[in-house]
Structures are given as structure tokens and as C-alpha cells.
Short mmCIF file of C-alpha atoms in Angstrom, two decimals:
data_model
loop_
_atom_site.label_atom_id
_atom_site.label_comp_id
_atom_site.label_asym_id
_atom_site.label_seq_id
_atom_site.Cartn_x
_atom_site.Cartn_y
_atom_site.Cartn_z
CA UNK A 1 25.45 8.92 -42.58
CA UNK A 2 22.70 11.41 -43.47
CA UNK A 3 19.99 8.96 -42.34
CA UNK A 4 21.67 8.50 -38.98
CA UNK A 5 22.04 12.26 -38.42
CA UNK A 6 18.32 12.75 -39.09
CA UNK A 7 17.44 10.07 -36.52
CA UNK A 8 19.88 11.33 -33.91
CA UNK A 9 17.50 13.85 -32.26
CA UNK A 10 14.80 11.16 -31.96
CA UNK A 11 17.31 8.68 -30.52
CA UNK A 12 18.59 11.22 -28.04
CA UNK A 13 15.03 12.06 -26.99
CA UNK A 14 14.19 8.36 -26.52
CA UNK A 15 17.36 7.85 -24.48
CA UNK A 16 16.61 10.90 -22.34
CA UNK A 17 13.03 9.71 -21.73
CA UNK A 18 14.10 6.21 -20.72
CA UNK A 19 16.93 7.49 -18.53
CA UNK A 20 15.11 10.33 -16.77
CA UNK A 21 11.37 9.71 -16.86
CA UNK A 22 10.88 5.95 -16.56
CA UNK A 23 13.00 5.37 -13.42
CA UNK A 24 11.20 8.21 -11.64
CA UNK A 25 7.82 6.70 -12.57
CA UNK A 26 8.82 3.40 -10.98
CA UNK A 27 10.36 5.13 -7.96
CA UNK A 28 7.17 7.09 -7.40
CA UNK A 29 5.26 3.91 -6.57
CA UNK A 30 5.43 3.42 -2.80
CA UNK A 31 6.35 0.07 -1.36
CA UNK A 32 3.65 -1.37 0.86
CA UNK A 33 3.90 -4.06 3.52
CA UNK A 34 1.45 -5.53 5.99
CA UNK A 35 1.88 -6.79 9.53
CA UNK A 36 2.73 -10.51 9.54
CA UNK A 37 2.53 -11.13 13.32
CA UNK A 38 -0.35 -11.03 15.80
CA UNK A 39 0.80 -7.72 17.34
CA UNK A 40 3.57 -5.41 16.14
CA UNK A 41 5.20 -2.64 18.17
CA UNK A 42 5.51 0.66 16.34
CA UNK A 43 8.83 2.05 17.61
CA UNK A 44 10.31 5.55 17.80
CA UNK A 45 13.71 4.42 16.46
CA UNK A 46 15.18 1.43 14.61
CA UNK A 47 16.02 -0.58 17.74
CA UNK A 48 14.32 -3.17 19.95
CA UNK A 49 15.24 -0.90 22.88
CA UNK A 50 13.37 2.06 21.38
CA UNK A 51 10.06 3.03 22.93
CA UNK A 52 6.94 1.51 21.38
CA UNK A 53 4.36 4.28 20.93
CA UNK A 54 1.51 1.99 19.87
CA UNK A 55 0.82 -1.47 18.43
CA UNK A 56 -0.98 -2.72 15.33
CA UNK A 57 -2.47 -6.11 14.50
CA UNK A 58 -1.94 -8.73 11.80
CA UNK A 59 -2.70 -7.50 8.29
CA UNK A 60 -2.47 -3.78 9.07
CA UNK A 61 -1.09 -2.09 5.92
CA UNK A 62 1.94 0.21 6.09
CA UNK A 63 3.77 2.34 3.51
CA UNK A 64 7.58 2.07 3.59
CA UNK A 65 9.20 5.52 3.62
CA UNK A 66 12.74 4.56 4.66
CA UNK A 67 15.13 1.80 5.67
CA UNK A 68 17.99 1.25 8.06
CA UNK A 69 19.46 -2.24 8.12
CA UNK A 70 16.69 -4.72 8.95
CA UNK A 71 14.33 -1.91 10.02
CA UNK A 72 11.66 -0.16 7.96
CA UNK A 73 10.48 3.41 8.51
CA UNK A 74 6.74 3.30 7.83
CA UNK A 75 3.65 5.45 7.80
CA UNK A 76 0.04 4.41 8.21
CA UNK A 77 -3.30 5.67 6.87
CA UNK A 78 -3.39 8.43 9.53
CA UNK A 79 0.14 9.52 8.51
CA UNK A 80 1.66 8.35 11.81
CA UNK A 81 5.30 7.33 11.39
CA UNK A 82 7.28 4.62 13.18
CA UNK A 83 9.96 1.96 12.82
CA UNK A 84 9.22 -1.77 12.47
CA UNK A 85 11.45 -4.84 12.13
CA UNK A 86 11.29 -5.97 8.49
CA UNK A 87 10.91 -9.71 9.22
CA UNK A 88 7.63 -8.98 11.04
CA UNK A 89 6.04 -7.69 7.84
CA UNK A 90 4.82 -9.40 4.67
CA UNK A 91 3.87 -8.59 1.08
CA UNK A 92 0.29 -9.85 1.56
CA UNK A 93 -1.97 -7.00 0.38
CA UNK A 94 -4.43 -5.47 2.84
CA UNK A 95 -6.49 -2.31 3.09
CA UNK A 96 -7.75 -0.35 6.09
CA UNK A 97 -11.07 1.50 6.08
CA UNK A 98 -10.39 5.26 6.06
CA UNK A 99 -14.05 6.31 5.74
CA UNK A 100 -16.47 6.45 8.67
CA UNK A 101 -18.16 3.36 7.19
CA UNK A 102 -17.63 1.24 4.10
CA UNK A 103 -20.22 -1.04 2.60
CA UNK A 104 -19.12 -4.47 1.44
CA UNK A 105 -21.29 -5.37 -1.56
CA UNK A 106 -22.01 -8.72 -3.19
CA UNK A 107 -20.61 -7.47 -6.53
CA UNK A 108 -18.74 -4.37 -7.72
CA UNK A 109 -21.41 -1.74 -8.20
CA UNK A 110 -23.43 0.73 -6.13
CA UNK A 111 -26.66 -1.16 -6.82
CA UNK A 112 -25.36 -4.50 -5.59
CA UNK A 113 -26.74 -5.64 -2.19
CA UNK A 114 -24.73 -4.81 0.94
CA UNK A 115 -23.42 -7.96 2.68
CA UNK A 116 -21.61 -6.25 5.59
CA UNK A 117 -20.56 -2.83 6.84
CA UNK A 118 -16.99 -2.09 7.87
CA UNK A 119 -15.99 0.89 10.02
CA UNK A 120 -13.06 3.28 10.26
CA UNK A 121 -9.87 1.39 11.07
CA UNK A 122 -11.09 -2.10 10.11
CA UNK A 123 -8.39 -4.13 8.37
CA UNK A 124 -9.51 -5.97 5.23
CA UNK A 125 -7.59 -8.61 3.26
CA UNK A 126 -7.30 -7.56 -0.38
CA UNK A 127 -8.46 -10.28 -2.77
CA UNK A 128 -8.98 -8.58 -6.14
CA UNK A 129 -9.19 -5.17 -7.82
CA UNK A 130 -11.58 -4.13 -10.57
CA UNK A 131 -11.64 -0.46 -11.58
CA UNK A 132 -12.84 1.65 -8.63
CA UNK A 133 -13.72 -1.45 -6.60
CA UNK A 134 -11.69 -3.75 -4.37
CA UNK A 135 -12.78 -7.26 -3.35
CA UNK A 136 -11.90 -7.79 0.32
CA UNK A 137 -12.35 -10.27 3.12
CA UNK A 138 -13.36 -8.89 6.53
CA UNK A 139 -11.73 -10.46 9.61
CA UNK A 140 -15.04 -12.24 10.33
CA UNK A 141 -14.77 -14.04 6.98
CA UNK A 142 -17.32 -12.07 4.96
CA UNK A 143 -16.13 -11.17 1.48
CA UNK A 144 -17.42 -8.30 -0.59
CA UNK A 145 -16.62 -5.39 -2.88
CA UNK A 146 -15.79 -1.93 -1.50
CA UNK A 147 -15.25 1.38 -3.26
CA UNK A 148 -11.52 2.03 -3.42
CA UNK A 149 -11.91 5.64 -2.22
CA UNK A 150 -13.14 4.31 1.19
CA UNK A 151 -9.87 2.44 1.71
CA UNK A 152 -6.15 2.99 2.26
CA UNK A 153 -3.51 0.43 1.38
CA UNK A 154 -2.91 -1.77 -1.61
#
């Protein structure tokens, strides 16, 4: 009994950590989706009758910030918010260029040759991640490595 009573504070601390801290760490990770259709209407409310403020194209990444039935409340890299129908999204990872320009390089590293330049708002298919670098494919087919800080998405 004495051994158990000495371990009790450690057991209680471990239980508290797993109950309070771990779920919040997982909850803190935002869910991302990307546009799965050619053009998607970004609506003001979760309804097909709601006004569409703007549209986005296939691959455009979105962060899910809420749900209502089959609708997702999302935000984009400019922090604009809208509603989209869930079945028109996918889990295929994409990034969007948030910098004025982003250089796609042959390999991950600032000294690697530039193979293409992407500009603000370009959507890039995410292929791989390595440290501060993300391997992407531009819509024209060119693949290359881009500094993560130039991008938004997953």
C-alpha cells in the first residue's frame, strides 16, 4: 500500500496531462481541405440559395473553421470566410503562394537553381515536405522546392 501511495501523485499527474493537455494539442491542429471541382462558389451561408461572393478553382486550400450539416465554414490565406459544400472538397494537400513571388528550386536549399517562379495566389500541389521546404507541382507541371514561409496551406 505504501508503494502505491507514493506513486499516486505521479499517476494523477499523468492522468491529468493525458486528459487535459493531449486532446487540446490535437484539437489545435486545423483541418484543411482543398477544392475538388473546377470552380467552387464561396457562399455567405450554408445553403445553395445563399449568395456566392466569389469563386475559387480546383486545388485551392481552405482551413475548416466550422460545420453545419454537409456544409463547411472555411477561411482562406487572406482570412476571407465563406461556406462550401463538403462533397466539393478533398483531402488532397495544396498550398497557395502568400508571398509576392516564390522561387521553385531544383532541390531544397537556397543555393539550388531556380526552375520556375510562382506569384501571389498561385495554387501549388503539395508533393513532399522536408524541414523548411515543400516540394510542389505548379499547374503548368513544373515541380520544385519552395520555402514553406512563402506558402499557406498544408
